[in-house]
PDB file of C-alpha atoms in Angstrom:
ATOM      1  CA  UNK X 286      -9.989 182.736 201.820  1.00 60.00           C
ATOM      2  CA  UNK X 287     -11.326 183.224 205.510  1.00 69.00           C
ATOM      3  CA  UNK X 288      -9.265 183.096 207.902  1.00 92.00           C
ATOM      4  CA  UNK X 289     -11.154 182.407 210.854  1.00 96.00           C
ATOM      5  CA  UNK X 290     -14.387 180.031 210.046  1.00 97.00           C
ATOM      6  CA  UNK X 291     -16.994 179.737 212.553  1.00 98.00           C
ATOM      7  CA  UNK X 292     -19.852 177.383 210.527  1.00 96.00           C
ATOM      8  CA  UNK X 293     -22.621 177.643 213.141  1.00 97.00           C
ATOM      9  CA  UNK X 294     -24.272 180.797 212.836  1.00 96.00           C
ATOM     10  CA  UNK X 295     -26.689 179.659 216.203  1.00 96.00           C
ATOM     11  CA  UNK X 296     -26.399 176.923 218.614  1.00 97.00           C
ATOM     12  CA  UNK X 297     -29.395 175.585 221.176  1.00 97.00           C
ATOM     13  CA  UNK X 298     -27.983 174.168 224.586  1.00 97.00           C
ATOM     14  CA  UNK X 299     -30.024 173.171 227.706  1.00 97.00           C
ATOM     15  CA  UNK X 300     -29.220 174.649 230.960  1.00 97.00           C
ATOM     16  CA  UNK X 301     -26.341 172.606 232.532  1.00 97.00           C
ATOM     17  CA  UNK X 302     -25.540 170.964 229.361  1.00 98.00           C
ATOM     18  CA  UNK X 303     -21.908 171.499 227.961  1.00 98.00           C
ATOM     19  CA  UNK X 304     -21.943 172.938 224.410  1.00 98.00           C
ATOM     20  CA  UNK X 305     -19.159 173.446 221.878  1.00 98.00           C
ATOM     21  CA  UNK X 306     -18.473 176.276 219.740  1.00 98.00           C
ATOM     22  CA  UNK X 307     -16.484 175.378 216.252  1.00 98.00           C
ATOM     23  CA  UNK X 308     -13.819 177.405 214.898  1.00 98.00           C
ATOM     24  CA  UNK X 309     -11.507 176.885 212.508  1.00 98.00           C
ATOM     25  CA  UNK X 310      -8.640 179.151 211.260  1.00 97.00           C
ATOM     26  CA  UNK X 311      -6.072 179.479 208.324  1.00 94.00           C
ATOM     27  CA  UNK X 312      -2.665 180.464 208.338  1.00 90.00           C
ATOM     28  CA  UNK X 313       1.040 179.747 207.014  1.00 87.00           C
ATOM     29  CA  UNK X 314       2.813 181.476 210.504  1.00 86.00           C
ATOM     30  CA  UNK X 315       4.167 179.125 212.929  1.00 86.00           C
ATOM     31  CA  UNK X 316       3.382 181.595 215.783  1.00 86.00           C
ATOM     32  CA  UNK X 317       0.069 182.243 216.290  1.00 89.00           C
ATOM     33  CA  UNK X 318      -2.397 183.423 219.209  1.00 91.00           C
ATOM     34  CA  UNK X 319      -6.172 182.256 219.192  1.00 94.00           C
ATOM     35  CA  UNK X 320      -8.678 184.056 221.003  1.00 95.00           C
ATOM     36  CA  UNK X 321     -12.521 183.496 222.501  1.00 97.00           C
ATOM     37  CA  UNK X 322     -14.332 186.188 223.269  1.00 97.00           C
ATOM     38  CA  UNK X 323     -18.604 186.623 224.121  1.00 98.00           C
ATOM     39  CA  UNK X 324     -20.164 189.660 223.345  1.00 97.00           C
ATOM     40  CA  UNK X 325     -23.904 190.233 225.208  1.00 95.00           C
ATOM     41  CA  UNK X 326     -26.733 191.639 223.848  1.00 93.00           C
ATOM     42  CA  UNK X 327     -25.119 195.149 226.278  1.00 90.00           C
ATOM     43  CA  UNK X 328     -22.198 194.684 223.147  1.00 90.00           C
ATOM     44  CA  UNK X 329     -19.186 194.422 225.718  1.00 90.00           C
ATOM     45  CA  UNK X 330     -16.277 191.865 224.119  1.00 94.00           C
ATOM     46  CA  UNK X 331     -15.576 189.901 227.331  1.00 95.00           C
ATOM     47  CA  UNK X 332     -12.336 187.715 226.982  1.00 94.00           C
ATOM     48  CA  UNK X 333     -12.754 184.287 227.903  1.00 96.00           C
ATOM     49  CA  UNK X 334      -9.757 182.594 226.701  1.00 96.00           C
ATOM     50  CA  UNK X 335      -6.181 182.114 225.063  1.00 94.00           C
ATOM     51  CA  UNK X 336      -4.277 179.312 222.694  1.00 95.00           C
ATOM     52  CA  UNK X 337      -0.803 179.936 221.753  1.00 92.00           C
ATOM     53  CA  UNK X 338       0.729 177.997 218.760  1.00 92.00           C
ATOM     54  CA  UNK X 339       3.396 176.431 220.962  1.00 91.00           C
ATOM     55  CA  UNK X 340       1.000 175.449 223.549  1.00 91.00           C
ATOM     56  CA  UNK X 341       1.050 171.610 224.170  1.00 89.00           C
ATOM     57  CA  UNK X 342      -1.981 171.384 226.675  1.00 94.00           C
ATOM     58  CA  UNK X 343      -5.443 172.844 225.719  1.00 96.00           C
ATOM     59  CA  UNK X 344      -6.134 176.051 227.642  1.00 96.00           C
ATOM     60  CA  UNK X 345      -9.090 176.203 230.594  1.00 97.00           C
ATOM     61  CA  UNK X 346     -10.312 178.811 232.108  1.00 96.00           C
ATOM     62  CA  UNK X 347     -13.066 178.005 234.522  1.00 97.00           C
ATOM     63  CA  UNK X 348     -16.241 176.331 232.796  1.00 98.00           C
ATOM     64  CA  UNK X 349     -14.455 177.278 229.249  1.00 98.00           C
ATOM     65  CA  UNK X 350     -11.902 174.855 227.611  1.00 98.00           C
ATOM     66  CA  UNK X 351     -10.618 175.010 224.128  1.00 97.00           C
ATOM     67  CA  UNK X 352      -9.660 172.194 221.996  1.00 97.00           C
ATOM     68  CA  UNK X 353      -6.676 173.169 220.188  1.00 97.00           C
ATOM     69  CA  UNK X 354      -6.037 170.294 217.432  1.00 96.00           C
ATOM     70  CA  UNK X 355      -3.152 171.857 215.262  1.00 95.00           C
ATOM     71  CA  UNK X 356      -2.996 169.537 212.870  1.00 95.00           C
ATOM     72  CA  UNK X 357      -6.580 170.143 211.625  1.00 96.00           C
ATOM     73  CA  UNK X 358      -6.173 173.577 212.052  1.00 96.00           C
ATOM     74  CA  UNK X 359      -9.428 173.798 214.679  1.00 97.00           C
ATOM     75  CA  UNK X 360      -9.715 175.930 217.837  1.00 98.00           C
ATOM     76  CA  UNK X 361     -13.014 174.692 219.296  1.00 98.00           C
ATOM     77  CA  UNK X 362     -14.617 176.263 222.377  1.00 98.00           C
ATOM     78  CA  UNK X 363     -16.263 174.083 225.083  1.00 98.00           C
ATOM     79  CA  UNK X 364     -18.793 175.458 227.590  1.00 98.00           C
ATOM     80  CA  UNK X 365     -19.684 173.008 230.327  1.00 97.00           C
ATOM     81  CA  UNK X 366     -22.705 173.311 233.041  1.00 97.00           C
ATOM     82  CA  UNK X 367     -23.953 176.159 230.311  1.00 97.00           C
ATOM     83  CA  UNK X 368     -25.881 178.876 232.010  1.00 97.00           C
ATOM     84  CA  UNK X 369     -28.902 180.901 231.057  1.00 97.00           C
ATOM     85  CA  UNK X 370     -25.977 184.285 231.007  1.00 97.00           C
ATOM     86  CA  UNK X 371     -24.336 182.156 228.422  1.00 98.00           C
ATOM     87  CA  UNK X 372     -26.447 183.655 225.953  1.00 98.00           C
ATOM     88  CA  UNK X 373     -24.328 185.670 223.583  1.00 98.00           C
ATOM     89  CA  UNK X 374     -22.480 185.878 220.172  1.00 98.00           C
ATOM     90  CA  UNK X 375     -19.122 184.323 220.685  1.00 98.00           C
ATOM     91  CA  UNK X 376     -15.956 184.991 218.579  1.00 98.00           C
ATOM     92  CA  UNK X 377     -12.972 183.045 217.762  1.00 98.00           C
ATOM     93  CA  UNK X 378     -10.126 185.503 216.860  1.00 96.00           C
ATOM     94  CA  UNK X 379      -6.355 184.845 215.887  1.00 93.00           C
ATOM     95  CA  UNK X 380      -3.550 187.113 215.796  1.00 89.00           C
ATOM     96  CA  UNK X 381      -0.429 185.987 213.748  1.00 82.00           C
ATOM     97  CA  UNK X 382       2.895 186.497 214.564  1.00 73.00           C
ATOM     98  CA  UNK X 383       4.210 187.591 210.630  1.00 62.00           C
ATOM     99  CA  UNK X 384       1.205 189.009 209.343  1.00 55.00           C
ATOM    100  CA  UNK X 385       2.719 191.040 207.748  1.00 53.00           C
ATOM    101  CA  UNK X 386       3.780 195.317 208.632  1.00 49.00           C
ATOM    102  CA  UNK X 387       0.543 196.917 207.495  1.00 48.00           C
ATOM    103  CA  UNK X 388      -0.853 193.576 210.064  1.00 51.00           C
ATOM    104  CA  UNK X 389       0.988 194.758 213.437  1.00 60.00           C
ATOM    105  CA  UNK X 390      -1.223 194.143 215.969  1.00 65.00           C
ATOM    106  CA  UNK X 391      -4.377 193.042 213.727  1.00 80.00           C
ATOM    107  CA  UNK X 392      -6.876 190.560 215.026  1.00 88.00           C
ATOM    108  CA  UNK X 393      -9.123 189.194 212.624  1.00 91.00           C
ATOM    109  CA  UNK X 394     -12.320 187.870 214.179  1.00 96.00           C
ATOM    110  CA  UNK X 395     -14.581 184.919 212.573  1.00 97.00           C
ATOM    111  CA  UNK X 396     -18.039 185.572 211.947  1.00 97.00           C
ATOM    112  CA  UNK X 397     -19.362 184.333 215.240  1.00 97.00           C
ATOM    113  CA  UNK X 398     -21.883 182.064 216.849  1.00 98.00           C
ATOM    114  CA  UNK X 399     -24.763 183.302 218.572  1.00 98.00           C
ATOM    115  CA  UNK X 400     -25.118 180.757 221.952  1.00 98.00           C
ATOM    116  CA  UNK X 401     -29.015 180.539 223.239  1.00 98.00           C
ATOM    117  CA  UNK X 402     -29.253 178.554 226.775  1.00 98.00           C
ATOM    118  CA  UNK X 403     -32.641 177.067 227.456  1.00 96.00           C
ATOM    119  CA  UNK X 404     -33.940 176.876 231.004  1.00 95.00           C
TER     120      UNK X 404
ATOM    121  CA  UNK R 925      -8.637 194.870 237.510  1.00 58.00           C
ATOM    122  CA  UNK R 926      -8.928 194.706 233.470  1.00 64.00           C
ATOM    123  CA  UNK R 927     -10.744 197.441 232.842  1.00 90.00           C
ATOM    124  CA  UNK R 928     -11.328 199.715 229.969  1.00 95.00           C
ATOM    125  CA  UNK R 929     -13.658 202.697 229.996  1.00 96.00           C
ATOM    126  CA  UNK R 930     -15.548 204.092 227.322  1.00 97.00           C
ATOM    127  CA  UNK R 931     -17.683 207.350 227.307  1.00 97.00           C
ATOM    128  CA  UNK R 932     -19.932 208.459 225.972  1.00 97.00           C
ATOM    129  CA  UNK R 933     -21.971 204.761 226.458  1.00 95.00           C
ATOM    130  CA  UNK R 934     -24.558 206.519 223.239  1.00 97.00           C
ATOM    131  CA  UNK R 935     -24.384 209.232 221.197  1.00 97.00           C
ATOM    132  CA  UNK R 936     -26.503 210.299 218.473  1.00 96.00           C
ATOM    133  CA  UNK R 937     -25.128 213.039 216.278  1.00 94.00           C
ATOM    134  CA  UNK R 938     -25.530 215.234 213.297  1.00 92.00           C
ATOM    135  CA  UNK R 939     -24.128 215.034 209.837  1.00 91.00           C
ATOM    136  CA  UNK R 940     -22.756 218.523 210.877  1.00 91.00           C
ATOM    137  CA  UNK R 941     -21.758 217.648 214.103  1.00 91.00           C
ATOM    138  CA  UNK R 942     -18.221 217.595 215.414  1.00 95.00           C
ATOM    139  CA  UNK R 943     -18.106 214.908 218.363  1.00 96.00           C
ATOM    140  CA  UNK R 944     -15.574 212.964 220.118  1.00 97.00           C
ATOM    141  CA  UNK R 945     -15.435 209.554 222.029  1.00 98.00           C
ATOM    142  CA  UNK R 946     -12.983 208.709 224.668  1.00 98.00           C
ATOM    143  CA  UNK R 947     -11.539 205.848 225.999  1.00 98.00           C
ATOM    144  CA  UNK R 948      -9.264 205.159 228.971  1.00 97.00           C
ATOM    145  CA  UNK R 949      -7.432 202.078 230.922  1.00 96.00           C
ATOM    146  CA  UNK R 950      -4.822 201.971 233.959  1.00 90.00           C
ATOM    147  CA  UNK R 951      -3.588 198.293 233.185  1.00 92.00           C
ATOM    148  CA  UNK R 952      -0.361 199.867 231.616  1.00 92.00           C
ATOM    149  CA  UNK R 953      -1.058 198.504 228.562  1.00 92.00           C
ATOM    150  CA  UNK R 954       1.089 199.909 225.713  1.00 91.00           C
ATOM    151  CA  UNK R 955      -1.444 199.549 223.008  1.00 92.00           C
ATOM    152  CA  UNK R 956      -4.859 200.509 222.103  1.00 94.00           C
ATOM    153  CA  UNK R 957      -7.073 199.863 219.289  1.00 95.00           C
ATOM    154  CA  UNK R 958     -10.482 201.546 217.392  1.00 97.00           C
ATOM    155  CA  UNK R 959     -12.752 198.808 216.224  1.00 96.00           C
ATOM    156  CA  UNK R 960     -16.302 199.350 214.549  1.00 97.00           C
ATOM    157  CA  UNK R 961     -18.979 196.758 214.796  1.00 97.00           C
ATOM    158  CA  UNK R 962     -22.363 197.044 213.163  1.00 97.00           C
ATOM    159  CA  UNK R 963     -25.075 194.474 214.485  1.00 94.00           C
ATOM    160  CA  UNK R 964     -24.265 190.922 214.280  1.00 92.00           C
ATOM    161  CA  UNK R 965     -20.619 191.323 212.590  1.00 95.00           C
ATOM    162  CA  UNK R 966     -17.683 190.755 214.042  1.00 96.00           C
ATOM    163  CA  UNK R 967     -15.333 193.927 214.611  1.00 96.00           C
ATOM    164  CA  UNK R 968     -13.415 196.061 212.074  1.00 94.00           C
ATOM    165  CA  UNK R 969     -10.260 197.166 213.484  1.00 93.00           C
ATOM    166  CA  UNK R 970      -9.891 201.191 212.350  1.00 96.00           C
ATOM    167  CA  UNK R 971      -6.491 202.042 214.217  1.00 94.00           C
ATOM    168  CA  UNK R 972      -4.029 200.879 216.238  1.00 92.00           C
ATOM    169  CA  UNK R 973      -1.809 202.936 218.453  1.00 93.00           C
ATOM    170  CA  UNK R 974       1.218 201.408 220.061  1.00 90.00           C
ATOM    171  CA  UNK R 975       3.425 203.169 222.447  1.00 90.00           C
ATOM    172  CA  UNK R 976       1.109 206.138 221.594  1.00 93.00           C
ATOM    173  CA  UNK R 977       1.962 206.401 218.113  1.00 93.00           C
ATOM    174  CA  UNK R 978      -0.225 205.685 215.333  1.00 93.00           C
ATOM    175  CA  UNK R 979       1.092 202.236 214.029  1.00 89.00           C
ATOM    176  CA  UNK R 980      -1.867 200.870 211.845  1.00 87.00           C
ATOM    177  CA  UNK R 981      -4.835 202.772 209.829  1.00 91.00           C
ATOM    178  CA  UNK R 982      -7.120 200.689 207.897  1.00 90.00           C
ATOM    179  CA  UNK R 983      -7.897 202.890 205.503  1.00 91.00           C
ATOM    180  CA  UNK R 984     -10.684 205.146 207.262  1.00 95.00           C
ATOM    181  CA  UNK R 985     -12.075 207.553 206.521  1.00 96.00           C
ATOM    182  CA  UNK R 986     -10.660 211.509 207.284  1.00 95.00           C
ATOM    183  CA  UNK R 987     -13.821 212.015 209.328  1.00 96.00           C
ATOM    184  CA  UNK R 988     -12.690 209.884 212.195  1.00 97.00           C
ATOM    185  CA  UNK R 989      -9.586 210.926 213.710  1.00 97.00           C
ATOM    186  CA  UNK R 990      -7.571 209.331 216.595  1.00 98.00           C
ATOM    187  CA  UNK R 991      -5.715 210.818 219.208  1.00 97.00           C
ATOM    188  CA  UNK R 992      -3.850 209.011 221.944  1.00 96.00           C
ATOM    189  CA  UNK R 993      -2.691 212.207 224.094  1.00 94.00           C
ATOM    190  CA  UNK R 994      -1.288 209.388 226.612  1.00 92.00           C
ATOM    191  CA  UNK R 995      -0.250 205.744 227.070  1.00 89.00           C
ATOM    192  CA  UNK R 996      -3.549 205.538 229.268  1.00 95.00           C
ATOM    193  CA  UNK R 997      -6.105 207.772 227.231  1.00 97.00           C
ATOM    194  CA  UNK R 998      -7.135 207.179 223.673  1.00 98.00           C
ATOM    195  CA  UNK R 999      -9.092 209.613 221.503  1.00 98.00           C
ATOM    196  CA  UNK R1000     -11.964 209.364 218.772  1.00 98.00           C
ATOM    197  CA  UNK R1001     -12.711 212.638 217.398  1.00 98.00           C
ATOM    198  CA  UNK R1002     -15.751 212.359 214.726  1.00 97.00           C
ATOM    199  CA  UNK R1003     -17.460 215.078 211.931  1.00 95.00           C
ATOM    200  CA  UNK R1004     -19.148 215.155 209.228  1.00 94.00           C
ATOM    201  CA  UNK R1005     -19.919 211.530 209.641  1.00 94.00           C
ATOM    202  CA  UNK R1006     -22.563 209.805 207.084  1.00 95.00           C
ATOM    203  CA  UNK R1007     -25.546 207.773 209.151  1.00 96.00           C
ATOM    204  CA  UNK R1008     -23.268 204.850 207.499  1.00 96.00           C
ATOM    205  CA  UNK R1009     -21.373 205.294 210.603  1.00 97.00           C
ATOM    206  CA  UNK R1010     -23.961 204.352 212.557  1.00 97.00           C
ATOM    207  CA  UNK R1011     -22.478 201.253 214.779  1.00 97.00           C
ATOM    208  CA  UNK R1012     -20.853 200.422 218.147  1.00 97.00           C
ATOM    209  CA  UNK R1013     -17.426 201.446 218.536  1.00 98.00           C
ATOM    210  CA  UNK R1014     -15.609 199.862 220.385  1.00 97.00           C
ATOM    211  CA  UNK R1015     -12.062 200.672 222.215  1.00 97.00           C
ATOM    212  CA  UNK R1016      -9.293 197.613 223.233  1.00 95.00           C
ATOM    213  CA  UNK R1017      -6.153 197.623 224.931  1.00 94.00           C
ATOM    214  CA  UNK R1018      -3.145 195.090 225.316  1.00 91.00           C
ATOM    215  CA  UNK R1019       0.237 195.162 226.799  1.00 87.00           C
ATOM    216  CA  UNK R1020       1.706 194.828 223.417  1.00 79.00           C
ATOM    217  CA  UNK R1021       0.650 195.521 219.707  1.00 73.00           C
ATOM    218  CA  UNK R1022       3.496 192.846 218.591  1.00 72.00           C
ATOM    219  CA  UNK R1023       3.351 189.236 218.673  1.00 67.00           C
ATOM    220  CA  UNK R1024       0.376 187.041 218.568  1.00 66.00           C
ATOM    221  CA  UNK R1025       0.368 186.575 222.341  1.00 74.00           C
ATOM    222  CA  UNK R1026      -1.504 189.311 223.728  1.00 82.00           C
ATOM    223  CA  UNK R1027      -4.704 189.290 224.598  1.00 87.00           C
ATOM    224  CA  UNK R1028      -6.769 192.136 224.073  1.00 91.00           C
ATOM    225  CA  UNK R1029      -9.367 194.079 226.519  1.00 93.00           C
ATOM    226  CA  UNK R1030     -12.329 195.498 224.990  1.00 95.00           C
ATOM    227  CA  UNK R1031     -14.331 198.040 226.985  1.00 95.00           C
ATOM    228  CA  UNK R1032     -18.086 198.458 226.552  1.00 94.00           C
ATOM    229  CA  UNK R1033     -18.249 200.196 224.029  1.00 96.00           C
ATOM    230  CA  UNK R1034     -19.995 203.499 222.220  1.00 97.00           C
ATOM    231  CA  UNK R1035     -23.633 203.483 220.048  1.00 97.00           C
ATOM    232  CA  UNK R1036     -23.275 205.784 217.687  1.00 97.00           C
ATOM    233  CA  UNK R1037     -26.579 206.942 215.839  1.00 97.00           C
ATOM    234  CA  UNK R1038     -25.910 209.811 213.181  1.00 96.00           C
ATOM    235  CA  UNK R1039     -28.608 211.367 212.034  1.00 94.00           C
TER     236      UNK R1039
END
C-alpha cells in the first residue's frame, strides 16, 4: 500500500486564483511529520511547508496553508493568489517517527502533482 | 540562510569513468542525505549519513559510494556507472536524521548523463 497518495497527476489554476493540492498518507505511528515541497522545471526541491502529528492548528507559511484533517488521514496543500512561478511538480512527503531502524531518517515522497498557472 | 550547494550542476560521464559529486551546507545540520530522481518521479533516497556516519543504505549499488569527510561536506564518488544512472541527484540536509520533525533542505541538484 502507498503511503503517500497524491491522485492529481496535473492541476489548471488561473492567475490569482487559490488552488489546492490533495494528499493523502498512511500510517499506524502516532508521531508523524508531513512535508510540501515544489520542484521547478531547474529540479531544485524548495521546502514550502511543515505538519506535525501533534499540531492542533493547520500550518501557513505565506500564500501556502495546509489542511491537516487527521482523522481522514489528508494533508492538503492550499495555494492562494497563485502565480505564473507557481508552475511546478509539488510533493507531499511524510517522515514517521517508528518507521522502523533500516527507516531512520527516510522520507517517502508521493507521486506528485504537476501545478500549471494560466495568465 | 538555508542553503545547500551542489557541484558539479551537470555531468556527463563514461561507463569507464571514475567521477565524483560534492555537496556542502553551513546550517550545522547533522544529517545529510543522497536521493536520485529520474524525470517526473519523486526521489529515491540512496544514503543517509547522520553525525557523519553512514546510518542508512538502500541497497545501491557498489558503484556509487558516499563519503561524508565532515559534518558540513558530503561526498558522491561514481564508476563504472550503467547510462541507467542517468538522473538528477540530488543532496539534502537536516538538523537531525531522527524523529519525524525535521525538515529537510534539498540543494539544486546534479544531471548526470552517462554515456
Amino acid at each position: 500500500a502507498q503511503k503517500i497518495t497524491q491522485t492529481q497527476p496535473g492541476m489548471f489554476v488561473q492567475e490569482k486564483e487559490a488552488v489546492t493540492l490533495d494528499c493523502t498518507y498512511d500510517t499506524s505511528d502516532q508521531s508523524y511529520g508531513l512535508f510540501w515541497y515544489k520542484q521547478p522545471s531547474s529540479g531544485e526541491m524548495i521546502f514550502l511547508i511543515y505538519q506535525g502529528s501533534y499540531d492542533e492548528q493547520n500550518a501557513t507559511e505565506g500564500r501556502y496553508s495546509l489542511n491537516f484533517q487527521k482523522a481522514r488521514k489528508s494533508a492538503n496543500l492550499v495555494i492562494s493568489a497563485s502565480q505564473l512561478g507557481d508552475s511546478a511538480m509539488y510533493f507531499c512527503a511524510m517522515r514517521e517517527e517508528n518507521a522502523g531502524g533500516t527507516s531512520y531518517g527516510k522520507l517517502t515522497f508521493g507521486q506528485g502533482t504537476i501545478l500549471t498557472v494560466h495568465p | 540562510d538555508t542553503e545547500v550547494t551542489q557541484t558539479p550542476k551537470h555531468l556527463v560521464m563514461g561507463m569507464t569513468n571514475k567521477k565524483s559529486l560534492k555537496c556542502e551546507q553551513h546550517m550545522g545540520h547533522r544529517a545529510m542525505y543522497w536521493y536520485k530522481q529520474k524525470a517526473k518521479k519523486p526521489p529515491e533516497l540512496m544514503f543517509v549519513y547522520s553525525y557523519e556516519k553512514l546510518s542508512i543504505n538502500e541497497s545501491v549499488p557498489s558503484r556509487f559510494s558516499p563519503e561524508c569527510p565532515n559534518s558540513s561536506l558530503l561526498n558522491l564518488h561514481l564508476h563504472a556507472l550503467q547510462p541507467e544512472d542517468s538522473a538528477l541527484y540530488l543532496c539534502a540536509s537536516s538538523r537531525g536524521a531522527g524523529g519525524p520533525f525535521f525538515e529537510q533542505y534539498f540543494g539544486p541538484g546534479t544531471r548526470l548523463t552517462v554515456t
